[in-house]
Short mmCIF file of C-alpha atoms (C1' of nucleotides) in Angstrom, two decimals:
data_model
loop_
_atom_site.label_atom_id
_atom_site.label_comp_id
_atom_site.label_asym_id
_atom_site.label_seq_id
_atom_site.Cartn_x
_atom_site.Cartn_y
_atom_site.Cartn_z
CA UNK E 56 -10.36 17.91 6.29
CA UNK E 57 -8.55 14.34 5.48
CA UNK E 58 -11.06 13.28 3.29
CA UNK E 59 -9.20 12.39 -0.30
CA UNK E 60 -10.95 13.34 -2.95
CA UNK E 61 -11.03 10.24 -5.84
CA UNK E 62 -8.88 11.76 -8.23
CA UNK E 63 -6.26 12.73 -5.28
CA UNK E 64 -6.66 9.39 -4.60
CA UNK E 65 -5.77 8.26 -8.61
CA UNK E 66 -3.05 10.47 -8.08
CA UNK E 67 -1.71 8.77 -4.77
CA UNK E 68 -2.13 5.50 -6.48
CA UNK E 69 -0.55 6.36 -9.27
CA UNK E 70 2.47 7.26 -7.35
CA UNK E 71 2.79 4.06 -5.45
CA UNK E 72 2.64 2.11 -8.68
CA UNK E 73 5.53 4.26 -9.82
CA UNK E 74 7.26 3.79 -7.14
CA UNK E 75 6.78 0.12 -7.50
CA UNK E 76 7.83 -0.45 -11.06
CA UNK E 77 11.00 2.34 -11.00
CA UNK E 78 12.28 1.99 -7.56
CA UNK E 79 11.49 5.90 -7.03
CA UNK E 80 9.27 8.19 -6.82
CA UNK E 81 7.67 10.26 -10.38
CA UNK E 82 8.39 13.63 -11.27
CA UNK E 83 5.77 16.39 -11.58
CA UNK E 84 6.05 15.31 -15.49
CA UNK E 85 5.93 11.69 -14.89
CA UNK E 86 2.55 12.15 -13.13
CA UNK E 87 1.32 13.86 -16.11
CA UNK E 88 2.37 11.32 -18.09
CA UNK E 89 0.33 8.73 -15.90
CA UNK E 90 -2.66 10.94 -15.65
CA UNK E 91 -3.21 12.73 -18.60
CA UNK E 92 -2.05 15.90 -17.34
CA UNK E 93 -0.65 18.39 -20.24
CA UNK E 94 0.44 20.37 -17.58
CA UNK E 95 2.57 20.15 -14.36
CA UNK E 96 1.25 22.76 -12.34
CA UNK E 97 -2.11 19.87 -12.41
CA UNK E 98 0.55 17.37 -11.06
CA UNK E 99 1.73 20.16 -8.88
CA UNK E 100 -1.55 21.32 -7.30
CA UNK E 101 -2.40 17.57 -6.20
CA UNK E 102 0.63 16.89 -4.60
CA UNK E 103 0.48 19.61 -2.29
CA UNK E 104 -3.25 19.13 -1.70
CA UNK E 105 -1.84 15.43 -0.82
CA UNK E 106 0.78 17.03 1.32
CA UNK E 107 -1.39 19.08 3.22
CA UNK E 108 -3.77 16.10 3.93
CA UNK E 109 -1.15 14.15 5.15
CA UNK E 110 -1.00 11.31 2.50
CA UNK E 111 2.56 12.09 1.23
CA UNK E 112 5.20 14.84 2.47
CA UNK E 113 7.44 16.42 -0.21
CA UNK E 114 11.02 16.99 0.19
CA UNK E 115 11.63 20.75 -1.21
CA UNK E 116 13.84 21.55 -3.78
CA UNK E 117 14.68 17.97 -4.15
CA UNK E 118 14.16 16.36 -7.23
CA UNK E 119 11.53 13.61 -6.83
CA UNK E 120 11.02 14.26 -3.39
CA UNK E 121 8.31 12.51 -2.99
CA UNK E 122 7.34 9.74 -0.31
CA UNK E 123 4.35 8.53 1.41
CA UNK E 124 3.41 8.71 4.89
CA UNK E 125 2.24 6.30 6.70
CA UNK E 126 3.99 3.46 6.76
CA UNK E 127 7.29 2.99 5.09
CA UNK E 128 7.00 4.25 1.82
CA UNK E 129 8.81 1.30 0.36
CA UNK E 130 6.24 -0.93 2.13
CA UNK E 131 3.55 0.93 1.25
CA UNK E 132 4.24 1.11 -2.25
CA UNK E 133 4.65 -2.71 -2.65
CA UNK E 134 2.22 -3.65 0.24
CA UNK E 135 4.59 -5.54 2.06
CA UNK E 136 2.23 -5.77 4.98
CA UNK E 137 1.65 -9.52 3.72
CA UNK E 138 1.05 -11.91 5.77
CA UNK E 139 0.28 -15.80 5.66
CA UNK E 140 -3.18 -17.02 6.90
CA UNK E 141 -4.36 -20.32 7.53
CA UNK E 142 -7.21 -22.44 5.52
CA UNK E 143 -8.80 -24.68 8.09
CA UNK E 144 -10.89 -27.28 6.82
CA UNK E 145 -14.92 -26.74 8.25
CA UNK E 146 -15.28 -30.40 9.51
CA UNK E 147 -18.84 -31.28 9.89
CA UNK E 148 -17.99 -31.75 13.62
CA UNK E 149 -15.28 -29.82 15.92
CA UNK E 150 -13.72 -26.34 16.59
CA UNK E 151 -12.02 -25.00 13.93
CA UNK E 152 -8.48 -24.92 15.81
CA UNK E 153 -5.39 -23.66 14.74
CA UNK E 154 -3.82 -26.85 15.57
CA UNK E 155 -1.96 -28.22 12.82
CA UNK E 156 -4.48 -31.36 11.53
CA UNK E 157 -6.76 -28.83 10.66
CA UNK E 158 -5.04 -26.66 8.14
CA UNK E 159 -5.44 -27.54 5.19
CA UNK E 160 -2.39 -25.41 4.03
CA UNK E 161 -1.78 -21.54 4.63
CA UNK E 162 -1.84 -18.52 2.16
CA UNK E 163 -0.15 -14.77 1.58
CA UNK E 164 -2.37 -12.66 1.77
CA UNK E 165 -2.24 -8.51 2.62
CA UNK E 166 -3.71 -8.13 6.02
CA UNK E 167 -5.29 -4.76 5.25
CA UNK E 168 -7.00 -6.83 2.48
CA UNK E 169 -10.56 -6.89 3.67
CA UNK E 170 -10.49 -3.08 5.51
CA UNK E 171 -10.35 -5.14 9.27
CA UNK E 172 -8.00 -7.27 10.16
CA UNK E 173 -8.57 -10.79 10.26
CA UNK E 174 -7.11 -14.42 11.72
CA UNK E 175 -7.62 -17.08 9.52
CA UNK E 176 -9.51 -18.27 6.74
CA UNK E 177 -12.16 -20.83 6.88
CA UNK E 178 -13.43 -23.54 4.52
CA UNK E 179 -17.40 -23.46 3.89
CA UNK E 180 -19.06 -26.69 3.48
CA UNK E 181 -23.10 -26.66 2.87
CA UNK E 182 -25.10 -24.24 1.34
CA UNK E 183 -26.87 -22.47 3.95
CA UNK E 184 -25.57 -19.46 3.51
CA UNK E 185 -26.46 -19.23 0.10
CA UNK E 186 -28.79 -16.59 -0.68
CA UNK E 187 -25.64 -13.97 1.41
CA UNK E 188 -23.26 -15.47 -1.22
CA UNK E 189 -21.60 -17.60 0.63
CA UNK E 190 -21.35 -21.08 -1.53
CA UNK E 191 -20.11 -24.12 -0.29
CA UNK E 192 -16.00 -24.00 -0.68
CA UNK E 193 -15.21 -20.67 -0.51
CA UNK E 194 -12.78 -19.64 1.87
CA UNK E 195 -14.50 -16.78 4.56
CA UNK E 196 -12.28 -14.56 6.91
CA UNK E 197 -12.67 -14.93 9.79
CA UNK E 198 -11.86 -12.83 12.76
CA UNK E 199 -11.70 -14.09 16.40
CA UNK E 200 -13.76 -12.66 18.63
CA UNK E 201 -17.07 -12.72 20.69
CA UNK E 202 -18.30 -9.88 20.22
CA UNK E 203 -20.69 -9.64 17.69
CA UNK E 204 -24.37 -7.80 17.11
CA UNK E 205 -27.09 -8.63 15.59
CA UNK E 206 -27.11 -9.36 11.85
CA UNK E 207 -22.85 -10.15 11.57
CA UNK E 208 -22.49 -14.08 9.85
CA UNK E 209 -20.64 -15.63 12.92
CA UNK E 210 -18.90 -18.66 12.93
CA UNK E 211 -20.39 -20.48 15.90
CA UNK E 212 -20.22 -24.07 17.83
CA UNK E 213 -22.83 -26.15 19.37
CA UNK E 214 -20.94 -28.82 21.20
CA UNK E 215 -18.70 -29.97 18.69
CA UNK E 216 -20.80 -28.69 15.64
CA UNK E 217 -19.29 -25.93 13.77
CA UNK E 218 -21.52 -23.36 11.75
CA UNK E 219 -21.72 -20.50 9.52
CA UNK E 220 -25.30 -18.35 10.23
CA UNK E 221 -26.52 -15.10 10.79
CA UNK E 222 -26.38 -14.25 14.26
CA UNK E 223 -29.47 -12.54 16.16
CA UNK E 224 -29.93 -12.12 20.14
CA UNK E 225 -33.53 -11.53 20.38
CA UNK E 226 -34.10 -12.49 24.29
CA UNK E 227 -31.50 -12.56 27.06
CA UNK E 228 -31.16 -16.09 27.18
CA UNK E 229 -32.25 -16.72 23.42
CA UNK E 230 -29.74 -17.06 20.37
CA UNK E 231 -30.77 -17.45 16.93
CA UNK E 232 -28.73 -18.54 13.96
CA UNK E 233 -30.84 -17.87 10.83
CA UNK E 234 -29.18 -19.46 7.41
CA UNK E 235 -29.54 -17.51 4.29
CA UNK E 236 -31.45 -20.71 2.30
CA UNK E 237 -34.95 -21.17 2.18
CA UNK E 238 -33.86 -25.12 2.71
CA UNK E 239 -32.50 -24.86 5.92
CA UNK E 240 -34.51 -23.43 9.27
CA UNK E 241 -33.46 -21.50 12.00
CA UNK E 242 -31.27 -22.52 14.96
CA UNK E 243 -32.71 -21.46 18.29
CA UNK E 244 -30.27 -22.06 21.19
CA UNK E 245 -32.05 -21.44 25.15
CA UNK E 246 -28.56 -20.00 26.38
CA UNK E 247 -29.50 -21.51 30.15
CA UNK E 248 -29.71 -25.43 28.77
CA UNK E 249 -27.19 -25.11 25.70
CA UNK E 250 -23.90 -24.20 25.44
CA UNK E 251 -22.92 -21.94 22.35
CA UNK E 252 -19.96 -20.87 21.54
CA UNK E 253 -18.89 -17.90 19.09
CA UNK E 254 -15.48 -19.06 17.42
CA UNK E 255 -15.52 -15.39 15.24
CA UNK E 256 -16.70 -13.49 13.04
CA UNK E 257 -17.37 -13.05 9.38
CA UNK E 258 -14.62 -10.53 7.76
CA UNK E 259 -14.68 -11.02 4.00
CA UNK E 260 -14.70 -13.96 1.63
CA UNK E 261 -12.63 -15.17 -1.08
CA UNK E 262 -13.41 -17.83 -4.35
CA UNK E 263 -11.44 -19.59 -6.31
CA UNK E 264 -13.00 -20.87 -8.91
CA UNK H 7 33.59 -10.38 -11.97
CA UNK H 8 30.77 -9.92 -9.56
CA UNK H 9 32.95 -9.29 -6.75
CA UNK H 10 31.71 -6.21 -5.08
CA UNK H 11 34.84 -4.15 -3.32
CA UNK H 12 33.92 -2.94 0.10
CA UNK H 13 33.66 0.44 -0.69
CA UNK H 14 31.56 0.15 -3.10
CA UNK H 15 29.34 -2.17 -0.72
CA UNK H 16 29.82 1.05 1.22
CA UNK H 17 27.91 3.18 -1.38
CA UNK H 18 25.43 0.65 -1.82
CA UNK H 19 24.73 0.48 1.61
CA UNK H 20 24.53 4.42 2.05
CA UNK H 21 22.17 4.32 -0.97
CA UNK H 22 19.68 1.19 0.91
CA UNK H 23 19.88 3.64 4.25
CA UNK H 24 19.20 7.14 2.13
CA UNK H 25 15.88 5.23 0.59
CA UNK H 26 14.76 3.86 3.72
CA UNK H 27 15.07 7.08 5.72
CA UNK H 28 13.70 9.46 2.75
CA UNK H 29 11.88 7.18 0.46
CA UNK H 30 13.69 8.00 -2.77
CA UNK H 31 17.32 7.50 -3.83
CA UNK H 32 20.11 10.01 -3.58
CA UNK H 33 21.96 12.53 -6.06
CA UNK H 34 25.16 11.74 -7.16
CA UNK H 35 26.02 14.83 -4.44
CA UNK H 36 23.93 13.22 -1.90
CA UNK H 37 26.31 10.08 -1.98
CA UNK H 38 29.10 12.61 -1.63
CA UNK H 39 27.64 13.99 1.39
CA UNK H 40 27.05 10.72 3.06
CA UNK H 41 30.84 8.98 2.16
CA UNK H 42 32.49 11.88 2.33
CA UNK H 43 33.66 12.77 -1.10
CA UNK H 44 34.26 15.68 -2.70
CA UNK H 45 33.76 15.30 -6.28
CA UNK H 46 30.22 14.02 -7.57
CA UNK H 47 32.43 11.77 -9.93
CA UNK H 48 33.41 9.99 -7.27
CA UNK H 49 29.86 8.60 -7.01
CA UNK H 50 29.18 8.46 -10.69
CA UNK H 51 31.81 5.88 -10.76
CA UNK H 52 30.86 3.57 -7.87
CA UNK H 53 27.48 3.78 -9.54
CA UNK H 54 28.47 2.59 -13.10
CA UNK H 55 30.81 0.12 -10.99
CA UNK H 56 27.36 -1.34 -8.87
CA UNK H 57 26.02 -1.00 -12.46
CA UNK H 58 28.10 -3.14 -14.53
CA UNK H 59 28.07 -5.56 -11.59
CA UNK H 60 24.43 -5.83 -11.57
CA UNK H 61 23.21 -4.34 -7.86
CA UNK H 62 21.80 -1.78 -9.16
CA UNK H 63 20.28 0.13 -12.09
CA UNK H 64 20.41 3.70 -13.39
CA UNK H 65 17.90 4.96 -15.11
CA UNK H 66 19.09 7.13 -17.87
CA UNK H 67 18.86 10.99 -17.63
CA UNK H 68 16.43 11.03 -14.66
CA UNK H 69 17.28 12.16 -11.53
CA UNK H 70 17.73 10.14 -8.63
CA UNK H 71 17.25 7.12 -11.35
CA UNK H 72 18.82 4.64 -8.59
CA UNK H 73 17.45 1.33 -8.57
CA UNK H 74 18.62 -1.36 -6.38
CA UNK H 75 17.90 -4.81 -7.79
CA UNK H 76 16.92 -7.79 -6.08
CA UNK H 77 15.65 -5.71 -3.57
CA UNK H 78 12.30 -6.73 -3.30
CA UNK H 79 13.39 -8.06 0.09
CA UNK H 80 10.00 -9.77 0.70
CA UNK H 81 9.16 -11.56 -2.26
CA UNK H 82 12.91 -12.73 -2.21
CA UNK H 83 12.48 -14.30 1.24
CA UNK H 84 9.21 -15.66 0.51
CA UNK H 85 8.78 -16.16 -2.63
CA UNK H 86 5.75 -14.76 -2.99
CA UNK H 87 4.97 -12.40 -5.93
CA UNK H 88 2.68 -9.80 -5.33
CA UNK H 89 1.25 -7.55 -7.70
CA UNK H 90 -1.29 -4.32 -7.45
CA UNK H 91 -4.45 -4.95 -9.57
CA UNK H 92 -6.51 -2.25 -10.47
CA UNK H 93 -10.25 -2.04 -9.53
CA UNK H 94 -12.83 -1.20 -12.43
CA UNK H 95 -16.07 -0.37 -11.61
CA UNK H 96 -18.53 -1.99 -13.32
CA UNK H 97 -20.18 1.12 -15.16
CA UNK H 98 -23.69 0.18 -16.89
CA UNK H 99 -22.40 1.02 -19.94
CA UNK H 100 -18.68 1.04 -21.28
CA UNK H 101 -16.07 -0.96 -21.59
CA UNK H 102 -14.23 -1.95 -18.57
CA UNK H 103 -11.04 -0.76 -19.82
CA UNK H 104 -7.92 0.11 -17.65
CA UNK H 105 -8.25 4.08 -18.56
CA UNK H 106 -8.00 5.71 -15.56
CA UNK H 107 -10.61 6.81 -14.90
CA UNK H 108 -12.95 3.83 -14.55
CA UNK H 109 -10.30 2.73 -12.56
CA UNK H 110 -11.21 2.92 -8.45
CA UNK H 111 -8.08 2.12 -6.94
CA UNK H 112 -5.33 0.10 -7.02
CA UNK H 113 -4.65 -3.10 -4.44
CA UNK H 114 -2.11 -5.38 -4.24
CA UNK H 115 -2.74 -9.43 -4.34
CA UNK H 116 -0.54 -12.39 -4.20
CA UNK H 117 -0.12 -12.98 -8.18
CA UNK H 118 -0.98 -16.65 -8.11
CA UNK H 119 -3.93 -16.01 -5.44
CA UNK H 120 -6.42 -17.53 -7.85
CA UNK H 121 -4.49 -20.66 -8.92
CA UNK H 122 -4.62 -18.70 -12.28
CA UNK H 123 -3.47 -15.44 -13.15
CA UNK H 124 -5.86 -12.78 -13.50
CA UNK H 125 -5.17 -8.84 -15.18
CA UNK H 126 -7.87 -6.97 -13.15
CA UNK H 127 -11.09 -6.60 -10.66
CA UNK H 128 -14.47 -5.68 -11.61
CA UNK H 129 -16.72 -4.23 -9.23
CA UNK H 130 -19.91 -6.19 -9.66
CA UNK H 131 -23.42 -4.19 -9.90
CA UNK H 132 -26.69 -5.75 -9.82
CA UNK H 133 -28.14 -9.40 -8.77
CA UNK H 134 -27.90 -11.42 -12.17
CA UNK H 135 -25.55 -14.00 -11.02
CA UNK H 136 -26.53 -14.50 -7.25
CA UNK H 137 -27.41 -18.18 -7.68
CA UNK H 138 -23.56 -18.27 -8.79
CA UNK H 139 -22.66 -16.54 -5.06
CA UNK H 140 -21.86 -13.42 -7.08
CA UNK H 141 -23.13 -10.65 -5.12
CA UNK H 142 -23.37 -7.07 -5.73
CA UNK H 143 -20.20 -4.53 -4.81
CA UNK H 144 -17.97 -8.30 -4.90
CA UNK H 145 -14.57 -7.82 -6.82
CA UNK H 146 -14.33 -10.45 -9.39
CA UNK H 147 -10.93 -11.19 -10.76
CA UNK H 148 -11.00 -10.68 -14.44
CA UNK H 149 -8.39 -12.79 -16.56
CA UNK H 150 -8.41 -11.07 -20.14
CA UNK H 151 -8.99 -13.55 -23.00
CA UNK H 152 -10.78 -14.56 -25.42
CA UNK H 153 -10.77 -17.83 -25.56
CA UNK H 154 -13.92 -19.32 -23.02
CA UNK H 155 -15.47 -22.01 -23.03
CA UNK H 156 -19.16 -23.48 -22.56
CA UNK H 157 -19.78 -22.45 -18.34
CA UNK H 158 -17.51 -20.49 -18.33
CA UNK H 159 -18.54 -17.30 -16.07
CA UNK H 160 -17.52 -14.48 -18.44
CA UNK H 161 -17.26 -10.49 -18.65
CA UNK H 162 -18.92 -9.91 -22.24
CA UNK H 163 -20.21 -6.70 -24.09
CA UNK H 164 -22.99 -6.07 -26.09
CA UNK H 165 -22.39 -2.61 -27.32
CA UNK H 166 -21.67 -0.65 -24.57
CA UNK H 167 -23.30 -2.77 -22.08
CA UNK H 168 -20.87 -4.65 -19.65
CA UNK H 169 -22.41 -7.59 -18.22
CA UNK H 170 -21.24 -10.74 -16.00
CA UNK H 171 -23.04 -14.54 -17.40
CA UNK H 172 -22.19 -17.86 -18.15
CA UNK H 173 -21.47 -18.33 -21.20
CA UNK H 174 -22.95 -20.80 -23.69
CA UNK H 175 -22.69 -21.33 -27.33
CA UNK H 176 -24.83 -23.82 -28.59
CA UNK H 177 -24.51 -23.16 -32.56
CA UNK H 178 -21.97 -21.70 -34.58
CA UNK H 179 -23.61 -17.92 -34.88
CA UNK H 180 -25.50 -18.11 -31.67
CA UNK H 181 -23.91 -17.10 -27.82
CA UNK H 182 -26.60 -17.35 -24.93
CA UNK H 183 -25.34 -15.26 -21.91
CA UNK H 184 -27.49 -17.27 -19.05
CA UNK H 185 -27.65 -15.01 -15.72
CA UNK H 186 -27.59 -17.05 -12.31
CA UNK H 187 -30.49 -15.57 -11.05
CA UNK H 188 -34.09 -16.77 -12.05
CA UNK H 189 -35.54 -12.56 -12.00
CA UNK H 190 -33.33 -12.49 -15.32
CA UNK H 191 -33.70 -14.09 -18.80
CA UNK H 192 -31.14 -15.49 -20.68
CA UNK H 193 -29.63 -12.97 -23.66
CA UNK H 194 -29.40 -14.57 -26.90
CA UNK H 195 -26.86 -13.50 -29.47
CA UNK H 196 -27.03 -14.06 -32.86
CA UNK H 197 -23.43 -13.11 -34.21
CA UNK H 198 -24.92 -12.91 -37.63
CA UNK H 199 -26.67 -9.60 -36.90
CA UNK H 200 -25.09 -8.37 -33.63
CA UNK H 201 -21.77 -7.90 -32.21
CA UNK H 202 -20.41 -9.44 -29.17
CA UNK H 203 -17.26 -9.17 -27.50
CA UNK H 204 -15.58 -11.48 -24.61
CA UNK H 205 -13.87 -8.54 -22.17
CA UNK H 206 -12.40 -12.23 -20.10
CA UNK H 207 -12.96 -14.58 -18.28
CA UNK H 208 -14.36 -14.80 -14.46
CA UNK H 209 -11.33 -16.31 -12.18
CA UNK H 210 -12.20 -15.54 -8.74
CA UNK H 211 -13.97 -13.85 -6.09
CA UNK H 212 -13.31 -11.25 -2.95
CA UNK H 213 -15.78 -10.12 -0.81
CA UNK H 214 -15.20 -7.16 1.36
CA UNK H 215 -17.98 -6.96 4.12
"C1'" DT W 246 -25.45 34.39 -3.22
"C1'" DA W 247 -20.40 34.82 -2.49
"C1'" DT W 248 -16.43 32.11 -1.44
"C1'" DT W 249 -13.66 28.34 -1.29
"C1'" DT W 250 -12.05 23.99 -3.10
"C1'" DT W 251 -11.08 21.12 -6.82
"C1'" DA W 252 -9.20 20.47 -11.29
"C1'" DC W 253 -7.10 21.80 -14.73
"C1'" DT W 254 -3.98 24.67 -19.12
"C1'" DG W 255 0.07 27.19 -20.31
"C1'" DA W 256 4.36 29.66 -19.85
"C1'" DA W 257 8.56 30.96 -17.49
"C1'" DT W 258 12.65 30.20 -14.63
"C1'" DA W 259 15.97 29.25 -11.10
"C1'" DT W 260 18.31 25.39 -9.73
"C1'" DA W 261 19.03 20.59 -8.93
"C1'" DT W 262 21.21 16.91 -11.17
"C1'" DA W 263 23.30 13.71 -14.40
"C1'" DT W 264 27.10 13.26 -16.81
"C1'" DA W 265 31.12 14.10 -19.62
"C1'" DC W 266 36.01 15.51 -19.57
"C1'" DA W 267 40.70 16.17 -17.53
"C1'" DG W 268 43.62 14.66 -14.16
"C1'" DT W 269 46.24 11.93 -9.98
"C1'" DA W 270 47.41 7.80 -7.49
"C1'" DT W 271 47.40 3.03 -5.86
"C1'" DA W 272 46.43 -1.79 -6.10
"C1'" DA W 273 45.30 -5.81 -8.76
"C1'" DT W 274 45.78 -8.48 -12.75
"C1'" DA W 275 47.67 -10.52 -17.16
"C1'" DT F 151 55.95 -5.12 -17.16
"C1'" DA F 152 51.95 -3.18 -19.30
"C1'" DT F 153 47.27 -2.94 -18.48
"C1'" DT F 154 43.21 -2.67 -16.16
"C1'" DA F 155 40.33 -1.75 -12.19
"C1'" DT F 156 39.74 0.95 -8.10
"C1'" DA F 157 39.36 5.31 -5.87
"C1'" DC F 158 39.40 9.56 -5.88
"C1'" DT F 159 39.62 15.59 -6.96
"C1'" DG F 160 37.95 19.34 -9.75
"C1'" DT F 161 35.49 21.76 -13.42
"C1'" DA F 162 31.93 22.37 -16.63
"C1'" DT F 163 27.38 22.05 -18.72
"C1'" DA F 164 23.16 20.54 -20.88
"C1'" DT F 165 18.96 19.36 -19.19
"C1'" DA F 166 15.78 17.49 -15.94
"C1'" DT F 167 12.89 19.24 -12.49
"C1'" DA F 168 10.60 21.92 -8.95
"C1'" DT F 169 8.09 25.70 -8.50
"C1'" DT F 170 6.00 30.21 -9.21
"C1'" DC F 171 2.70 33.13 -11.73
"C1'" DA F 172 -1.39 33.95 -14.60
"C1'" DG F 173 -5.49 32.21 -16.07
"C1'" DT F 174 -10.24 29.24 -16.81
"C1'" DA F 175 -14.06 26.51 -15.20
"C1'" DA F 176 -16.99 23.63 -12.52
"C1'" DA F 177 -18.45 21.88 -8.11
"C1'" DA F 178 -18.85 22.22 -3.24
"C1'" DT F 179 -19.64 24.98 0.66
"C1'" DA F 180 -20.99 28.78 3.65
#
DNA sequence: TATTTTACTGAATATATATACAGTATAATA
DNA sequence: TATTATACTGTATATATATTCAGTAAAATA
């Protein structure tokens, strides 16, 4: 029963950027004004469907009583939950480490801003993930972890070698990292003889072109 | 003539703690309630005071018009200006304008993200520019001009048909819109018999996976 | 199929609210 | 010393605003 509907959703938006450019919240009128409404009872009937879904409470019989729930309403409304990530260069060879030689410089960025959270962003080099999208430059998300299933990009290490593939466990012992490029073949690591290790995983990418 | 008095740093305060517990600013009564006056007037003066003096602003003949300037704590402290940027869907046919309702939502993006500034996002649909690393459901920041130039990746229209090409003009009358993808042909315009028009310009890329 | 939910228009109204006007008093400034 | 700014009380009012009531219509759901 929390499911917004899109236009609630318009409406909820619509709010926050009100919020954002006056400092506080819209009247019933002011929505209308935003939405297209020619009446306010329309305003009216989405903010208490809004209300009763939790997105926003309503103070009653105050005028512009409106704020959203969730986080601080002020936050919320200018997405203040920025943070600054870290670019680290994807040297040929080594672990992309947070340590300090490796970052090529650090960006704001919301941390909502790919749906999962993420730790830092990563430089591509190469072209073998291609055919996913993934050109050489961009900057991928990456989030640390090692858990990851079959068909997530990973960023993984063999020995000191850093690399962006598809990741796919088809044996026990067996590890394959597949590029996305006709050009390049697959990796196939025998987990008893080779040591692999799985810096993260692919959240989201971004291009600046 | 910018000292503030401390009472009227008083009423500001009581006006930063009302938004941040109730997520709009107070009445003129409100005020009264929280300093302990007993004439609205005494409010409506400290505000025209914090006014004149430039803390806050007052919007004219709304309610609860309170503004508090310079008050975008973050960006203050960082520097950092962030703006929301509406997300278009990339319809088949229509213009990708900023009516609401082709818009999908509204998120919020360091301004300078791109190096360059950008008005909106386009939600991508089909496979024309994948050699490009333009995938399908990617956001492509959208800076609205005119003015491109040969290679340029650009958001043209042909009628009511919205597409995403590069952008090449090797005669004076004639526009070839060259897709990144070798399933798709090239459009050739001749602007002597049919109209074309540049929506902007392709800035950057976000990918959420 | 009947019912509920969503998505509106349009009108009416009680009240919440900004805001002007009339005073009083003290401290700061010119 | 005259003037201005600060800091209030108290009253009044036009209007901004929330909110209810009466409808219509389409889509989703049971």
């Amino acid at each position: 029963m929390k499911d917004i509907t899109p236009q609630q959703n318009k409406v909820l938006d619509c709010i926050k950027v009100y919020i954002k450019e006056t400092g506080f919240p819209p009247t019933r009128s002011d929505i209308c004004k935003e939405m297209g409404f020619k009446s306010p009872n329309s305003a009216e009937t989405h903010l208490r469907a809004l209300e009763k879904k939790g997105f926003i409470s309503i103070a009653s019989g105050a005028s512009r009583g409106i704020s959203i729930i969730g986080e601080d309403s002020y936050k919320e409304s200018n997405n203040i939950e920025t943070d600054n990530y870290p670019i680290i260069g994807l040297v040929a060879a080594g672990s992309p480490t947070l340590a300090s030689e490796n970052i090529e410089k650090q960006v704001s960025c919301p941390s909502n801003f790919f749906g999962s959270s993420f730790d830092y962003f990563l430089r591509v080099k190469g072209l073998s993930m291609k055919d996913a999208g993934i050109m050489e430059d961009d900057l991928i998300a990456v989030k640390k972890t090692h858990e990851v299933r079959d068909g997530d990009i990973v960023i993984a290490r063999i020995d000191d070698e850093v690399t962006v593939k598809y990741f796919k466990k088809p044996a026990q012992d067996t590890v394959i990292l597949e590029p996305a490029n006709d050009d390049f073949s697959n990796i196939e690591i025998d987990l008893k003889s080779e040591d692999l290790f799985i810096e993260g995983k692919y959240i989201g990418l971004i291009r600046e072109s």
